[in-house]
Every structure is written in structure tokens, then in C-alpha cells.
Amino acid sequence: KQEVTQIPAALSVPEGENLVLNCSFTDSAIYNLQWFRQDPGKGLTSLLLIQSSQREQTSGRLNASLDKSSGRSTLYIAASQPGDSATYLCAVSLNSGTYKYIFGTGTRLKVLA
Amino acid sequence: SAVISQKPSRDICQRGTSLTIQCQVDSQVTMMFWYRQQPGQSLTLIATANQGSEATYESGFVIDKFPISRPNLTFSTLTVSNMSPEDSSIYLCSASGDRSDPYGYTFGSGTRLTVV
């Protein structure tokens, strides 16, 4: 059974710092992996999607890497800002036919001004 | 990618009653899903809403408790039946397979349900 774990569970950093969020999954047979952002009381916003054949994706100050063989992904946030404060979730899709995702436990990030 | 309108955004309900949550997508999508997020926890998939047929439920979730409809490619409803305080959660719908963004995965803004 696929399990997705995120470390740390919570993180508080001063504005301007670069930071790394970690995601690990137990079954390397994934189709793709996505990173999402969830603001309090809101739905989820997709940040980056990495196909299983890719090793990284970049969007602005965000960079996500994928090491499928070791069951790990990292989300790198450069020059953090208070507006980055949110919960970050990673999720893995198990196969191409169903689009079903297994979500991680989330990292709650607070960037201090 | 697709945009989802989810209603209601929140509700407080009496135990024993039922609540129906609606999701309207602004474009036709292949797949729609319903998730539950219990307080302090991550998302758990309840079911896949299939257009024109019965939903596919995940382990631990049954149709009698969470009946789902999907009459067309842009709309779905989830009903939480015979509610108890343990059903207090955020319920989210999501959609995937939009023609303009086939790999995209869009979420509604969620329904915060409190059962008293």
C-alpha cells in the first residue's frame, strides 16, 4: 500500500531564506507526482507536476525534483516571502488510467516578515 | 486548466440530517473525484465520480453514506447522509482531464462541514 510522508510537519523561517520541503513515498511505481499549496480554509492549488520520466520541474522561485528509485521528492523555494505561508502537500499518482492521487501529510510553512 | 465552483463553502448541520455538496466545472472533464480532509490530516479519497454510472468508492466508504451523482461531464454532487459529529471535515471535489490541460488536477475551494 502506497504511503506518502512529508518532513518537516511544520516550518517557520525568516523572509528571504531558501528552504527545502521533503516528500517520501514507499512504492516507487508511480505515474507522476504533484506538489500542491493549500491556504487556510481554501482548496488546493497545483504548483508543479513531475512525470515519472522527469527528474525536475521549475516554476518561478519553485523547483521540484524527483528521485523515483529512492522514493523521494523535494520542493525548493528560493527567497521565501510571507505570501508563501501555506500548507504544502505532495501527492503521487499510481497509474495512468485512474488519475487517483495519494496525498502526503503536508508541511505547514510560515514565513516571517 | 478547469475552474471548479463548489457549494456550499461551509455549513453547520444537525446530526441525523443530510447535506448535498455541489461542484460545477467550467469545462468538460474526464474525471471527477471527492476527497475528505479531517481536522489536522491530509486528504483521503472518498470516490471517483463516473459520468452516467455508479461511483467507484475507496475502501472504508460506501454508497449509502456518501451517495454521489455525476449526470454529465461538468457537474457532480456528494451527499453526506445521516450525519454524525465524526463527519465534521472539509470535503473537496477535484477534476482532471480537461482538454486544454489533460494532466492538470484542479480542486474546488472546499466545503467545511460541522455536525452538531
GROMACS .gro file of N, CA and C in nm, chain B:
model
  348
  114SER      N    1  -0.635   2.562  -1.717
  114SER     CA    2  -0.700   2.442  -1.667
  114SER      C    3  -0.841   2.476  -1.617
  115ALA      N    4  -0.918   2.372  -1.587
  115ALA     CA    5  -1.057   2.391  -1.547
  115ALA      C    6  -1.070   2.467  -1.415
  116VAL      N    7  -1.182   2.535  -1.399
  116VAL     CA    8  -1.214   2.605  -1.275
  116VAL      C    9  -1.339   2.540  -1.215
  117ILE      N   10  -1.334   2.513  -1.085
  117ILE     CA   11  -1.446   2.446  -1.018
  117ILE      C   12  -1.513   2.542  -0.920
  118SER      N   13  -1.644   2.546  -0.925
  118SER     CA   14  -1.724   2.619  -0.827
  118SER      C   15  -1.789   2.518  -0.735
  119GLN      N   16  -1.757   2.526  -0.605
  119GLN     CA   17  -1.808   2.429  -0.508
  119GLN      C   18  -1.899   2.501  -0.408
  120LYS      N   19  -2.016   2.440  -0.382
  120LYS     CA   20  -2.113   2.499  -0.289
  120LYS      C   21  -2.173   2.393  -0.199
  121PRO      N   22  -2.207   2.422  -0.074
  121PRO     CA   23  -2.178   2.547  -0.005
  121PRO      C   24  -2.032   2.551   0.041
  122SER      N   25  -1.984   2.667   0.080
  122SER     CA   26  -1.847   2.677   0.129
  122SER      C   27  -1.836   2.627   0.272
  123ARG      N   28  -1.944   2.638   0.347
  123ARG     CA   29  -1.947   2.586   0.483
  123ARG      C   30  -2.090   2.567   0.527
  124ASP      N   31  -2.108   2.479   0.625
  124ASP     CA   32  -2.242   2.457   0.680
  124ASP      C   33  -2.229   2.394   0.818
  125ILE      N   34  -2.325   2.424   0.901
  125ILE     CA   35  -2.338   2.360   1.032
  125ILE      C   36  -2.469   2.284   1.030
  126CYS      N   37  -2.462   2.153   1.056
  126CYS     CA   38  -2.579   2.068   1.040
  126CYS      C   39  -2.607   1.989   1.167
  127GLN      N   40  -2.731   1.954   1.184
  127GLN     CA   41  -2.772   1.871   1.297
  127GLN      C   42  -2.744   1.724   1.267
  128ARG      N   43  -2.706   1.651   1.368
  128ARG     CA   44  -2.683   1.508   1.348
  128ARG      C   45  -2.811   1.440   1.301
  129GLY      N   46  -2.791   1.340   1.215
  129GLY     CA   47  -2.905   1.267   1.160
  129GLY      C   48  -2.958   1.324   1.030
  130THR      N   49  -2.917   1.445   0.994
  130THR     CA   50  -2.962   1.504   0.869
  130THR      C   51  -2.861   1.475   0.757
  131SER      N   52  -2.891   1.522   0.637
  131SER     CA   53  -2.803   1.501   0.521
  131SER      C   54  -2.770   1.634   0.456
  132LEU      N   55  -2.656   1.641   0.394
  132LEU     CA   56  -2.611   1.761   0.323
  132LEU      C   57  -2.561   1.721   0.184
  133THR      N   58  -2.605   1.794   0.083
  133THR     CA   59  -2.557   1.770  -0.052
  133THR      C   60  -2.464   1.882  -0.095
  134ILE      N   61  -2.345   1.846  -0.140
  134ILE     CA   62  -2.244   1.940  -0.186
  134ILE      C   63  -2.238   1.933  -0.339
  135GLN      N   64  -2.229   2.049  -0.403
  135GLN     CA   65  -2.229   2.054  -0.548
  135GLN      C   66  -2.097   2.106  -0.602
  136CYS      N   67  -2.054   2.051  -0.714
  136CYS     CA   68  -1.936   2.102  -0.785
  136CYS      C   69  -1.969   2.120  -0.932
  137GLN      N   70  -1.946   2.241  -0.980
  137GLN     CA   71  -1.969   2.275  -1.120
  137GLN      C   72  -1.836   2.312  -1.182
  138VAL      N   73  -1.800   2.245  -1.291
  138VAL     CA   74  -1.675   2.272  -1.362
  138VAL      C   75  -1.706   2.356  -1.486
  139ASP      N   76  -1.615   2.448  -1.519
  139ASP     CA   77  -1.642   2.539  -1.631
  139ASP      C   78  -1.608   2.480  -1.766
  140SER      N   79  -1.564   2.353  -1.769
  140SER     CA   80  -1.537   2.285  -1.894
  140SER      C   81  -1.556   2.136  -1.874
  141GLN      N   82  -1.568   2.063  -1.982
  141GLN     CA   83  -1.585   1.919  -1.971
  141GLN      C   84  -1.456   1.854  -1.924
  142VAL      N   85  -1.467   1.766  -1.829
  142VAL     CA   86  -1.351   1.697  -1.774
  142VAL      C   87  -1.376   1.548  -1.774
  143THR      N   88  -1.266   1.473  -1.785
  143THR     CA   89  -1.279   1.328  -1.790
  143THR      C   90  -1.314   1.271  -1.653
  144MET      N   91  -1.240   1.316  -1.552
  144MET     CA   92  -1.252   1.256  -1.420
  144MET      C   93  -1.293   1.359  -1.316
  145MET      N   94  -1.377   1.316  -1.223
  145MET     CA   95  -1.407   1.398  -1.105
  145MET      C   96  -1.395   1.309  -0.982
  146PHE      N   97  -1.346   1.370  -0.874
  146PHE     CA   98  -1.319   1.296  -0.751
  146PHE      C   99  -1.373   1.373  -0.632
  147TRP      N  100  -1.400   1.298  -0.524
  147TRP     CA  101  -1.439   1.359  -0.397
  147TRP      C  102  -1.341   1.314  -0.289
  148TYR      N  103  -1.291   1.413  -0.212
  148TYR     CA  104  -1.195   1.388  -0.104
  148TYR      C  105  -1.252   1.438   0.028
  149ARG      N  106  -1.202   1.382   0.135
  149ARG     CA  107  -1.232   1.431   0.269
  149ARG      C  108  -1.100   1.467   0.338
  150GLN      N  109  -1.102   1.579   0.410
  150GLN     CA  110  -0.986   1.621   0.487
  150GLN      C  111  -1.031   1.643   0.630
  151GLN      N  112  -1.002   1.548   0.716
  151GLN     CA  113  -1.040   1.560   0.856
  151GLN      C  114  -0.943   1.654   0.926
  152PRO      N  115  -0.988   1.712   1.036
  152PRO     CA  116  -0.906   1.815   1.104
  152PRO      C  117  -0.763   1.769   1.130
  153GLY      N  118  -0.667   1.848   1.085
  153GLY     CA  119  -0.526   1.820   1.108
  153GLY      C  120  -0.469   1.707   1.024
  154GLN      N  121  -0.546   1.657   0.929
  154GLN     CA  122  -0.499   1.544   0.849
  154GLN      C  123  -0.493   1.580   0.701
  155SER      N  124  -0.435   1.488   0.624
  155SER     CA  125  -0.425   1.511   0.481
  155SER      C  126  -0.555   1.466   0.412
  156LEU      N  127  -0.554   1.468   0.280
  156LEU     CA  128  -0.673   1.434   0.204
  156LEU      C  129  -0.685   1.283   0.186
  157THR      N  130  -0.808   1.234   0.198
  157THR     CA  131  -0.839   1.094   0.173
  157THR      C  132  -0.943   1.087   0.062
  158LEU      N  133  -0.914   1.005  -0.038
  158LEU     CA  134  -1.008   0.991  -0.150
  158LEU      C  135  -1.130   0.912  -0.107
  159ILE      N  136  -1.249   0.969  -0.129
  159ILE     CA  137  -1.374   0.900  -0.098
  159ILE      C  138  -1.414   0.813  -0.217
  160ALA      N  139  -1.421   0.876  -0.335
  160ALA     CA  140  -1.470   0.802  -0.452
  160ALA      C  141  -1.438   0.877  -0.579
  161THR      N  142  -1.440   0.804  -0.688
  161THR     CA  143  -1.433   0.860  -0.823
  161THR      C  144  -1.574   0.869  -0.876
  162ALA      N  145  -1.613   0.989  -0.920
  162ALA     CA  146  -1.747   1.009  -0.974
  162ALA      C  147  -1.748   0.977  -1.123
  163ASN      N  148  -1.820   0.877  -1.162
  163ASN     CA  149  -1.822   0.832  -1.301
  163ASN      C  150  -1.946   0.890  -1.370
  164GLN      N  151  -1.927   0.943  -1.489
  164GLN     CA  152  -2.038   1.002  -1.562
  164GLN      C  153  -2.130   0.894  -1.614
  165GLY      N  154  -2.256   0.898  -1.576
  165GLY     CA  155  -2.356   0.806  -1.626
  165GLY      C  156  -2.357   0.670  -1.560
  166SER      N  157  -2.276   0.649  -1.457
  166SER     CA  158  -2.277   0.520  -1.387
  166SER      C  159  -2.244   0.541  -1.240
  167GLU      N  160  -2.252   0.435  -1.165
  167GLU     CA  161  -2.229   0.443  -1.021
  167GLU      C  162  -2.085   0.482  -0.990
  168ALA      N  163  -2.066   0.559  -0.885
  168ALA     CA  164  -1.932   0.599  -0.844
  168ALA      C  165  -1.851   0.480  -0.796
  169THR      N  166  -1.719   0.494  -0.803
  169THR     CA  167  -1.627   0.391  -0.754
  169THR      C  168  -1.573   0.435  -0.619
  170TYR      N  169  -1.605   0.361  -0.515
  170TYR     CA  170  -1.572   0.400  -0.378
  170TYR      C  171  -1.442   0.335  -0.332
  171GLU      N  172  -1.369   0.411  -0.250
  171GLU     CA  173  -1.247   0.359  -0.189
  171GLU      C  174  -1.283   0.279  -0.065
  172SER      N  175  -1.186   0.202  -0.020
  172SER     CA  176  -1.207   0.120   0.098
  172SER      C  177  -1.246   0.207   0.217
  173GLY      N  178  -1.350   0.167   0.286
  173GLY     CA  179  -1.394   0.241   0.403
  173GLY      C  180  -1.507   0.339   0.375
  174PHE      N  181  -1.543   0.355   0.249
  174PHE     CA  182  -1.651   0.446   0.211
  174PHE      C  183  -1.756   0.369   0.132
  175VAL      N  184  -1.884   0.395   0.163
  175VAL     CA  185  -1.993   0.321   0.100
  175VAL      C  186  -2.097   0.417   0.042
  176ILE      N  187  -2.169   0.366  -0.057
  176ILE     CA  188  -2.265   0.447  -0.129
  176ILE      C  189  -2.380   0.494  -0.041
  177ASP      N  190  -2.421   0.413   0.054
  177ASP     CA  191  -2.534   0.452   0.139
  177ASP      C  192  -2.500   0.575   0.223
  178LYS      N  193  -2.377   0.588   0.262
  178LYS     CA  194  -2.334   0.700   0.345
  178LYS      C  195  -2.296   0.822   0.259
  179PHE      N  196  -2.236   0.797   0.144
  179PHE     CA  197  -2.187   0.906   0.058
  179PHE      C  198  -2.238   0.887  -0.087
  180PRO      N  199  -2.367   0.898  -0.109
  180PRO     CA  200  -2.416   0.885  -0.247
  180PRO      C  201  -2.362   0.999  -0.334
  181ILE      N  202  -2.323   0.963  -0.455
  181ILE     CA  203  -2.261   1.057  -0.549
  181ILE      C  204  -2.336   1.052  -0.681
  182SER      N  205  -2.356   1.169  -0.739
  182SER     CA  206  -2.413   1.174  -0.874
  182SER      C  207  -2.319   1.246  -0.966
  183ARG      N  208  -2.322   1.207  -1.094
  183ARG     CA  209  -2.249   1.280  -1.198
  183ARG      C  210  -2.328   1.266  -1.327
  184PRO      N  211  -2.425   1.355  -1.344
  184PRO     CA  212  -2.515   1.344  -1.459
  184PRO      C  213  -2.452   1.382  -1.592
  185ASN      N  214  -2.344   1.460  -1.589
  185ASN     CA  215  -2.277   1.500  -1.714
  185ASN      C  216  -2.129   1.524  -1.686
  186LEU      N  217  -2.057   1.575  -1.786
  186LEU     CA  218  -1.911   1.589  -1.775
  186LEU      C  219  -1.866   1.715  -1.703
  187THR      N  220  -1.962   1.795  -1.652
  187THR     CA  221  -1.923   1.919  -1.585
  187THR      C  222  -1.980   1.933  -1.444
  188PHE      N  223  -2.054   1.837  -1.395
  188PHE     CA  224  -2.124   1.855  -1.268
  188PHE      C  225  -2.125   1.726  -1.186
  189SER      N  226  -2.110   1.742  -1.053
  189SER     CA  227  -2.119   1.627  -0.964
  189SER      C  228  -2.169   1.674  -0.828
  190THR      N  229  -2.235   1.583  -0.756
  190THR     CA  230  -2.277   1.610  -0.619
  190THR      C  231  -2.233   1.497  -0.528
  191LEU      N  232  -2.204   1.533  -0.403
  191LEU     CA  233  -2.176   1.438  -0.296
  191LEU      C  234  -2.274   1.466  -0.184
  192THR      N  235  -2.343   1.364  -0.137
  192THR     CA  236  -2.431   1.377  -0.022
  192THR      C  237  -2.368   1.306   0.097
  193VAL      N  238  -2.364   1.376   0.210
  193VAL     CA  239  -2.321   1.314   0.335
  193VAL      C  240  -2.449   1.283   0.411
  194SER      N  241  -2.478   1.154   0.428
  194SER     CA  242  -2.608   1.111   0.480
  194SER      C  243  -2.602   1.077   0.627
  195ASN      N  244  -2.716   1.097   0.693
  195ASN     CA  245  -2.730   1.058   0.834
  195ASN      C  246  -2.606   1.099   0.914
  196MET      N  247  -2.580   1.228   0.914
  196MET     CA  248  -2.453   1.279   0.965
  196MET      C  249  -2.437   1.262   1.116
  197SER      N  250  -2.313   1.243   1.156
  197SER     CA  251  -2.274   1.238   1.296
  197SER      C  252  -2.157   1.334   1.313
  198PRO      N  253  -2.122   1.368   1.437
  198PRO     CA  254  -2.009   1.461   1.458
  198PRO      C  255  -1.879   1.413   1.393
  199GLU      N  256  -1.862   1.282   1.376
  199GLU     CA  257  -1.741   1.228   1.314
  199GLU      C  258  -1.730   1.266   1.166
  200ASP      N  259  -1.840   1.310   1.106
  200ASP     CA  260  -1.838   1.353   0.966
  200ASP      C  261  -1.791   1.497   0.950
  201SER      N  262  -1.766   1.565   1.059
  201SER     CA  263  -1.716   1.703   1.051
  201SER      C  264  -1.579   1.702   0.985
  202SER      N  265  -1.570   1.764   0.871
  202SER     CA  266  -1.448   1.763   0.789
  202SER      C  267  -1.460   1.871   0.683
  203ILE      N  268  -1.352   1.884   0.607
  203ILE     CA  269  -1.360   1.960   0.482
  203ILE      C  270  -1.376   1.859   0.369
  204TYR      N  271  -1.473   1.883   0.284
  204TYR     CA  272  -1.496   1.797   0.168
  204TYR      C  273  -1.456   1.874   0.042
  205LEU      N  274  -1.375   1.811  -0.042
  205LEU     CA  275  -1.325   1.877  -0.163
  205LEU      C  276  -1.355   1.792  -0.285
  206CYS      N  277  -1.397   1.858  -0.391
  206CYS     CA  278  -1.406   1.788  -0.518
  206CYS      C  279  -1.288   1.829  -0.604
  207SER      N  280  -1.253   1.744  -0.697
  207SER     CA  281  -1.146   1.776  -0.790
  207SER      C  282  -1.179   1.722  -0.927
  208ALA      N  283  -1.111   1.775  -1.026
  208ALA     CA  284  -1.137   1.735  -1.165
  208ALA      C  285  -1.007   1.724  -1.240
  209SER      N  286  -1.005   1.634  -1.334
  209SER     CA  287  -0.886   1.615  -1.416
  209SER      C  288  -0.928   1.574  -1.556
  210GLY      N  289  -0.836   1.592  -1.651
  210GLY     CA  290  -0.865   1.552  -1.787
  210GLY      C  291  -0.934   1.659  -1.868
  211ASP      N  292  -0.913   1.785  -1.830
  211ASP     CA  293  -0.963   1.895  -1.912
  211ASP      C  294  -0.889   1.898  -2.045
  212ARG      N  295  -0.958   1.923  -2.151
  212ARG     CA  296  -0.897   1.912  -2.285
  212ARG      C  297  -0.776   2.004  -2.299
  213SER      N  298  -0.783   2.124  -2.240
  213SER     CA  299  -0.672   2.219  -2.255
  213SER      C  300  -0.554   2.185  -2.165
  214ASP      N  301  -0.575   2.101  -2.065
  214ASP     CA  302  -0.470   2.068  -1.968
  214ASP      C  303  -0.494   1.925  -1.918
  215PRO      N  304  -0.466   1.827  -2.000
  215PRO     CA  305  -0.506   1.690  -1.968
  215PRO      C  306  -0.443   1.634  -1.842
  216TYR      N  307  -0.327   1.686  -1.801
  216TYR     CA  308  -0.262   1.633  -1.680
  216TYR      C  309  -0.292   1.720  -1.558
  217GLY      N  310  -0.359   1.830  -1.579
  217GLY     CA  311  -0.389   1.919  -1.469
  217GLY      C  312  -0.487   1.858  -1.370
  218TYR      N  313  -0.479   1.903  -1.248
  218TYR     CA  314  -0.564   1.849  -1.141
  218TYR      C  315  -0.614   1.967  -1.062
  219THR      N  316  -0.741   2.000  -1.079
  219THR     CA  317  -0.798   2.121  -1.018
  219THR      C  318  -0.888   2.084  -0.902
  220PHE      N  319  -0.882   2.166  -0.796
  220PHE     CA  320  -0.966   2.144  -0.680
  220PHE      C  321  -1.067   2.256  -0.663
  221GLY      N  322  -1.181   2.220  -0.609
  221GLY     CA  323  -1.275   2.320  -0.563
  221GLY      C  324  -1.224   2.382  -0.434
  222SER      N  325  -1.292   2.486  -0.388
  222SER     CA  326  -1.247   2.559  -0.269
  222SER      C  327  -1.283   2.488  -0.140
  223GLY      N  328  -1.362   2.380  -0.149
  223GLY     CA  329  -1.392   2.302  -0.030
  223GLY      C  330  -1.519   2.342   0.041
  224THR      N  331  -1.576   2.246   0.114
  224THR     CA  332  -1.694   2.268   0.198
  224THR      C  333  -1.657   2.228   0.339
  225ARG      N  334  -1.659   2.326   0.428
  225ARG     CA  335  -1.627   2.298   0.569
  225ARG      C  336  -1.756   2.261   0.640
  226LEU      N  337  -1.767   2.134   0.679
  226LEU     CA  338  -1.888   2.082   0.741
  226LEU      C  339  -1.865   2.060   0.890
  227THR      N  340  -1.957   2.115   0.970
  227THR     CA  341  -1.957   2.092   1.114
  227THR      C  342  -2.090   2.028   1.152
  228VAL      N  343  -2.083   1.913   1.217
  228VAL     CA  344  -2.204   1.842   1.259
  228VAL      C  345  -2.217   1.853   1.411
  229VAL      N  346  -2.332   1.903   1.454
  229VAL     CA  347  -2.352   1.925   1.599
  229VAL      C  348  -2.463   1.837   1.653
   0.00000   0.00000   0.00000
